[in-house]
Coordinates of C-alpha atoms in Angstrom, one line a residue:
X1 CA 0.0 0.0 0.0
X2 CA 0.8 4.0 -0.6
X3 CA 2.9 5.8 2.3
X4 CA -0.7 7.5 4.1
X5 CA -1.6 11.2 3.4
X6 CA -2.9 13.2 6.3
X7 CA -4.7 15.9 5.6
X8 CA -6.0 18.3 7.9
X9 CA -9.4 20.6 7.7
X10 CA -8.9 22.8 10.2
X11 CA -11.5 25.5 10.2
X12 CA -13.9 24.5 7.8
X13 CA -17.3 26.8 7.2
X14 CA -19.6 26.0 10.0
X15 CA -18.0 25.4 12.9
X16 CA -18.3 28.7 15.3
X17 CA -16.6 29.1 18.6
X18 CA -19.4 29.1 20.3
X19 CA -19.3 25.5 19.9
X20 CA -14.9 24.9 20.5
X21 CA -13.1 28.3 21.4
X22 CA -10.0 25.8 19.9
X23 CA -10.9 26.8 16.0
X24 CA -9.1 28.3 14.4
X25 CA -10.8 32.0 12.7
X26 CA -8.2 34.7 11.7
X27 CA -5.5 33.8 8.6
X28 CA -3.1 33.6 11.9
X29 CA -5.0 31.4 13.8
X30 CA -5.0 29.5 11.0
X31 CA -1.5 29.2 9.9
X32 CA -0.6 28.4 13.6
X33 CA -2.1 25.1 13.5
X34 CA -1.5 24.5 9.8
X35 CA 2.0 24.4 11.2
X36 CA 1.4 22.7 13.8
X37 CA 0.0 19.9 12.4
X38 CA 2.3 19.9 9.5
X39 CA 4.8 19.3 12.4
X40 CA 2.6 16.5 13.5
X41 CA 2.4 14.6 10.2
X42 CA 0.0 16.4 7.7
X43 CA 0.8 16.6 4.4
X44 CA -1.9 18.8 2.9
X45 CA -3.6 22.0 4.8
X46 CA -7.6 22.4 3.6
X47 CA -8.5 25.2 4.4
X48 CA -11.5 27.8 4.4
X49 CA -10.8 31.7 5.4
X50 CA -13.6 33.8 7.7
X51 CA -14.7 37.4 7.0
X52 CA -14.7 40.3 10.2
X53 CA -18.1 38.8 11.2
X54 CA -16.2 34.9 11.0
X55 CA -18.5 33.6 8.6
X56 CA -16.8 31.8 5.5
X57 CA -15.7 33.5 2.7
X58 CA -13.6 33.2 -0.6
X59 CA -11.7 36.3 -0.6
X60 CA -8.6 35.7 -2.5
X61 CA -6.6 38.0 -0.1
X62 CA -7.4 36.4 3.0
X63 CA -6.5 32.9 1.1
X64 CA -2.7 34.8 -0.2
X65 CA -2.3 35.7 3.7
X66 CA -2.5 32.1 4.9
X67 CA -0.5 31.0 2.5
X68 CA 2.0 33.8 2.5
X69 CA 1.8 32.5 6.7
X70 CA 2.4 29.1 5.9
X71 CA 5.3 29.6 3.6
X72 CA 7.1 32.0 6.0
X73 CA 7.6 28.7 8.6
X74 CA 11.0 27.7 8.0
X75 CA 11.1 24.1 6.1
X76 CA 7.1 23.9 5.4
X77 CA 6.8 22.3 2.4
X78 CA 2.9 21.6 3.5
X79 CA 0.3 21.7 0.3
X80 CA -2.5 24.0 0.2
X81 CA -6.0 22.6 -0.6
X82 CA -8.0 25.9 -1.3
X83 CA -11.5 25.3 -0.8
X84 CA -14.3 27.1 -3.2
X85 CA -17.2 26.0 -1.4
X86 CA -17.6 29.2 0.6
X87 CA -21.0 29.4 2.5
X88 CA -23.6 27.2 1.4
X89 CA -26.0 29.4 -1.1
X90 CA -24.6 32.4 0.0
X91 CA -21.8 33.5 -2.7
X92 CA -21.5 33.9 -6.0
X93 CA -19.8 31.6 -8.5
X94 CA -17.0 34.0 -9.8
X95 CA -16.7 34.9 -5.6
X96 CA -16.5 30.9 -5.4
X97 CA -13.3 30.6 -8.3
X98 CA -11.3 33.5 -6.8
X99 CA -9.1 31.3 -4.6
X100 CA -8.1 29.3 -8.0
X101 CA -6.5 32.6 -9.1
X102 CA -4.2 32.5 -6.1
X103 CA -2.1 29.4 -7.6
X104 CA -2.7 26.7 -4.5
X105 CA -1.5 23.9 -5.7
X106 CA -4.8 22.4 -4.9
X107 CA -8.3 23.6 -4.7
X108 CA -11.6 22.0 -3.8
X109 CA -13.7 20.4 -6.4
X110 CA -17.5 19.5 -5.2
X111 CA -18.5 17.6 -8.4
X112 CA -22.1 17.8 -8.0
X113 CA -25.2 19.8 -5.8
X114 CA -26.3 17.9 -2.7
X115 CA -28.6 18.9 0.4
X116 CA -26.3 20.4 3.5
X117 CA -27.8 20.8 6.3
X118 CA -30.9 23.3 5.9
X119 CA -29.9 24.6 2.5
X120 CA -28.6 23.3 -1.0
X121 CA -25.4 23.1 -2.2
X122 CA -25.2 24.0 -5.7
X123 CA -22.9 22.6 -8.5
X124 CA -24.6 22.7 -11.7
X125 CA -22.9 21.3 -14.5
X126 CA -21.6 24.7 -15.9
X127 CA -20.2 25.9 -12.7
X128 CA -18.0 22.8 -12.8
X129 CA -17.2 23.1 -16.1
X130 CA -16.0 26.5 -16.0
X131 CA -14.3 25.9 -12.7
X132 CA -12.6 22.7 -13.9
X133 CA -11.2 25.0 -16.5
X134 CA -10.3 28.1 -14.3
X135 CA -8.0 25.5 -12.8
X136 CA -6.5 23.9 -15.8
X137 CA -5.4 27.7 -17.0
X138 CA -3.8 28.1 -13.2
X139 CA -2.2 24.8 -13.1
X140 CA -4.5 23.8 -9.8
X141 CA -4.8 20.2 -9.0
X142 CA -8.8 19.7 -8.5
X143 CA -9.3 17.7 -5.2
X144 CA -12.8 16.1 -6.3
X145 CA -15.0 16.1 -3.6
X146 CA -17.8 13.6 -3.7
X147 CA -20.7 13.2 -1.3
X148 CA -22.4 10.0 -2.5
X149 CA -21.7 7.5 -5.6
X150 CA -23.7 10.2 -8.3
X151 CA -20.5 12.4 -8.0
X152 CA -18.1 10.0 -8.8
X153 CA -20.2 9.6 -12.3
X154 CA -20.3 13.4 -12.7
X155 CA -16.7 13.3 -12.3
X156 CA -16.0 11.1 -14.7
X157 CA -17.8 12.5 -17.2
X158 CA -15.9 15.7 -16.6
X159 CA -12.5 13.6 -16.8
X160 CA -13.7 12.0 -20.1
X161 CA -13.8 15.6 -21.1
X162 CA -10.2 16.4 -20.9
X163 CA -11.2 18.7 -18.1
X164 CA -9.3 17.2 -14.9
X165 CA -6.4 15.1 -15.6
X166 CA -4.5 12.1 -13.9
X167 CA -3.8 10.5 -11.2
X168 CA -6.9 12.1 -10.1
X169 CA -7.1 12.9 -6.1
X170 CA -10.8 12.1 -4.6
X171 CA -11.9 13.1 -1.4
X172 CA -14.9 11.7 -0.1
X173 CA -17.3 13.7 2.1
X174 CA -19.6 10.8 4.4
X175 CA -22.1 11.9 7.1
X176 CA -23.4 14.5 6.4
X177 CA -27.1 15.3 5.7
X178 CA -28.4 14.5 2.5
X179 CA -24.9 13.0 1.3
X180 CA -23.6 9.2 1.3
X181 CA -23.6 7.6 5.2
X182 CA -20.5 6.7 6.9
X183 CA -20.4 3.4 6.2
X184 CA -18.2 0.8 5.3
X185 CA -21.1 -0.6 2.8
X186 CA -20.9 2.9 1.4
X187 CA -17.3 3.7 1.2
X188 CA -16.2 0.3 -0.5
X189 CA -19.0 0.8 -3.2
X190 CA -17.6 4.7 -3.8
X191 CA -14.0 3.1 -4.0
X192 CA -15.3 0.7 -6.4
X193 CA -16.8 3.3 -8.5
X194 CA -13.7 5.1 -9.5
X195 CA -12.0 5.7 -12.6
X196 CA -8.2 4.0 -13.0
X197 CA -5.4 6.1 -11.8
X198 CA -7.1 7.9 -8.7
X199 CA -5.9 7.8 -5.3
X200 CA -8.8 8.6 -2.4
X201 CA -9.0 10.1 1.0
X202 CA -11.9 9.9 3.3
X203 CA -13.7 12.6 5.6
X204 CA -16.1 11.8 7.8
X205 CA -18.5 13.8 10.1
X206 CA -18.6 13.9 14.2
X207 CA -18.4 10.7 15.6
X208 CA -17.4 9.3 12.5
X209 CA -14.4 10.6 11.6
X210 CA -12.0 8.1 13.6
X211 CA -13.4 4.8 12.5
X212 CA -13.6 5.9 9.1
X213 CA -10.4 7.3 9.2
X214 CA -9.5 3.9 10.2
X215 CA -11.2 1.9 7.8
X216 CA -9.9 4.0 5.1
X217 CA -6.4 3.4 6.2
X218 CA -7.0 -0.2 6.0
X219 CA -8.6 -0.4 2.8
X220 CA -5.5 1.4 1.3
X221 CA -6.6 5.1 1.3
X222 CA -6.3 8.0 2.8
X223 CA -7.6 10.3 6.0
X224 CA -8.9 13.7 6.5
X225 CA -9.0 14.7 10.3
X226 CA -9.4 18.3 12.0
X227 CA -12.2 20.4 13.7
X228 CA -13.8 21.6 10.5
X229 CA -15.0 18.1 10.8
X230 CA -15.5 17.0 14.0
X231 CA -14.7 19.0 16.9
X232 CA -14.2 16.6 19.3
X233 CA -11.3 14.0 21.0
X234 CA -13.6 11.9 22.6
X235 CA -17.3 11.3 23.9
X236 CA -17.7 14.9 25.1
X237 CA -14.2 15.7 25.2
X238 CA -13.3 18.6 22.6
X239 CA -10.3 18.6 20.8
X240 CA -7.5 20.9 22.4
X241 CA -6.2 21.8 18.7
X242 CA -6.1 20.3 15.0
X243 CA -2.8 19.0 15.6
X244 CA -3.9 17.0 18.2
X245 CA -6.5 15.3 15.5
X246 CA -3.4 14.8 13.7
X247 CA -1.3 13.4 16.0
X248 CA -3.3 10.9 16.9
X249 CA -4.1 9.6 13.1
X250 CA -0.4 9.7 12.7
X251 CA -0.1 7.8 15.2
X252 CA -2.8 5.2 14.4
X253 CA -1.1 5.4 10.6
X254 CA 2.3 3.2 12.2
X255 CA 0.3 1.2 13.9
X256 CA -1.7 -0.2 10.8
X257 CA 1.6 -0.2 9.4
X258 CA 0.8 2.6 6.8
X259 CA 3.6 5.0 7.3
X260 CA 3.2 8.7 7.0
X261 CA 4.1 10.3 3.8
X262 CA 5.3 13.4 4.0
X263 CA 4.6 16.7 1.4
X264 CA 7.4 15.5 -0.9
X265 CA 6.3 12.1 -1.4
X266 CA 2.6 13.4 -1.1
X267 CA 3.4 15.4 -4.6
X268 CA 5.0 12.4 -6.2
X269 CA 1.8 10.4 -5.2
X270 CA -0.3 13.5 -6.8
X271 CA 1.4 14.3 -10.0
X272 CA 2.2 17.9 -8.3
X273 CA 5.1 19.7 -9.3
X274 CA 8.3 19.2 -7.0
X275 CA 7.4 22.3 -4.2
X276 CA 9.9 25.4 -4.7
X277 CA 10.8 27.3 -1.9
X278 CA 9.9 31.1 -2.5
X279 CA 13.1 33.0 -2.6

């Protein structure tokens, strides 16, 4: 099996802090544990920004700032995962693209509309077509975000397009309302579903995330941890940071005998360019 590829979600769009003061709002709160838990054994940083009033938000300067954060700690060769989703119904697509412009090396791809929550999440086909393409010009790896088995299809229609090239990097989004369960029954038929050359990760809601972070891992993919998903440790504990979600999937990683791959071999594994330290 692959070297395992951590990634960490640390902020997410939803989570406030009136339920964990321990998430992490402003571009420097946000950098902080990004290097934290690059320290602790993640690969790739996903991450949303907040606006003054700490709801989400796709301003392309707040995303530059993190990054710009990141890059300053000495040695981080961490990959950025740029997400586009924003707030649920509440931006505009061209507001949604703007972090593309900012050259992450990755961005979010949600390949398909889905029920979240209390509201809709909408992906019609020609916002991902134009989005897939936005990324091709800016030489952004799409991370293809699927929340049940219909995705996978849209994706692959998209791929068959010439739109998103391999290996192709899947991320699958299980728990949450309206989307695919988090289930093993689920995630092996999503696995099964995919096109040849893809690698995937799992991220699972709540109480989910650590088994399916498991199960993952033994099934030869890969886990997403960090308070945008769950923002507990344990039953009622909360989690003291995202590095501490981290640690302890790094930790579960040598024990299933799936070592930790760090960013360098995580771009090899990706098809990203070798990561060039800005001068």
């Amino acid at each position: 099996m692959d070297k395992a590829i951590i990634s960490v979600a640390t902020t997410g769009g939803i989570t406030t802090r009136e339920q964990t003061p321990n998430v992490p709002i402003t571009e420097e709160e946000i950098a902080e544990q990004a290097i934290a838990s690059w320290k602790a054994g993640a690969s790739i940083l996903h991450v949303h920004v907040r606006d003054e009033d700490q709801l989400a938000t796709c301003d392309p300067e707040r995303y530059a700032r993190v990054q710009e954060l990141v890059r300053a700690e000495p040695g981080c060769d961490m990959i950025i995962n740029m997400s586009t989703g924003g707030r649920v119904g509440r931006l505009t697509e061209d507001e949604r693209i703007a972090p593309v412009r900012v050259r992450p090396e990755i961005a979010s791809y949600d390949c398909g509309s889905v029920n979240f929550g209390d509201g809709v999440f909408v992906n019609s086909p020609q916002f991902l077509d134009k989005l897939a393409r936005e990324m091709q010009e800016y030489g952004v790896k799409p991370e293809i975000e699927c929340f049940d088995t219909g995705m996978i299809e849209n994706a692959k229609r998209i791929i068959d397009q010439g739109l998103i090239e391999p290996p192709f990097w899947f991320q699958f989004v299980l728990g949450i309302r309206g989307g695919a369960p988090a289930t093993v029954d689920h995630l092996n038929l999503m696995v099964n579903s995919l096109p040849e050359q893809s690698r995937w990760s799992v991220c699972a809601i709540g109480r989910h995330q650590l088994p399916m972070n498991a199960i993952a891992l033994a099934m030869g993919g890969h886990p997403r941890t960090g308070i945008e998903d769950n923002i507990y440790y344990s039953y009622r504990v909360l989690a003291e940071s995202n590095q501490q979600l981290v640690a302890r999937v790094a930790r579960l990683c040598n024990e299933l005998e799936r070592p930790v791959a760090t960013p360098a071999e995580t771009r090899e594994m990706l098809g990203l360019p070798a990561f060039q330290p800005e001068a």
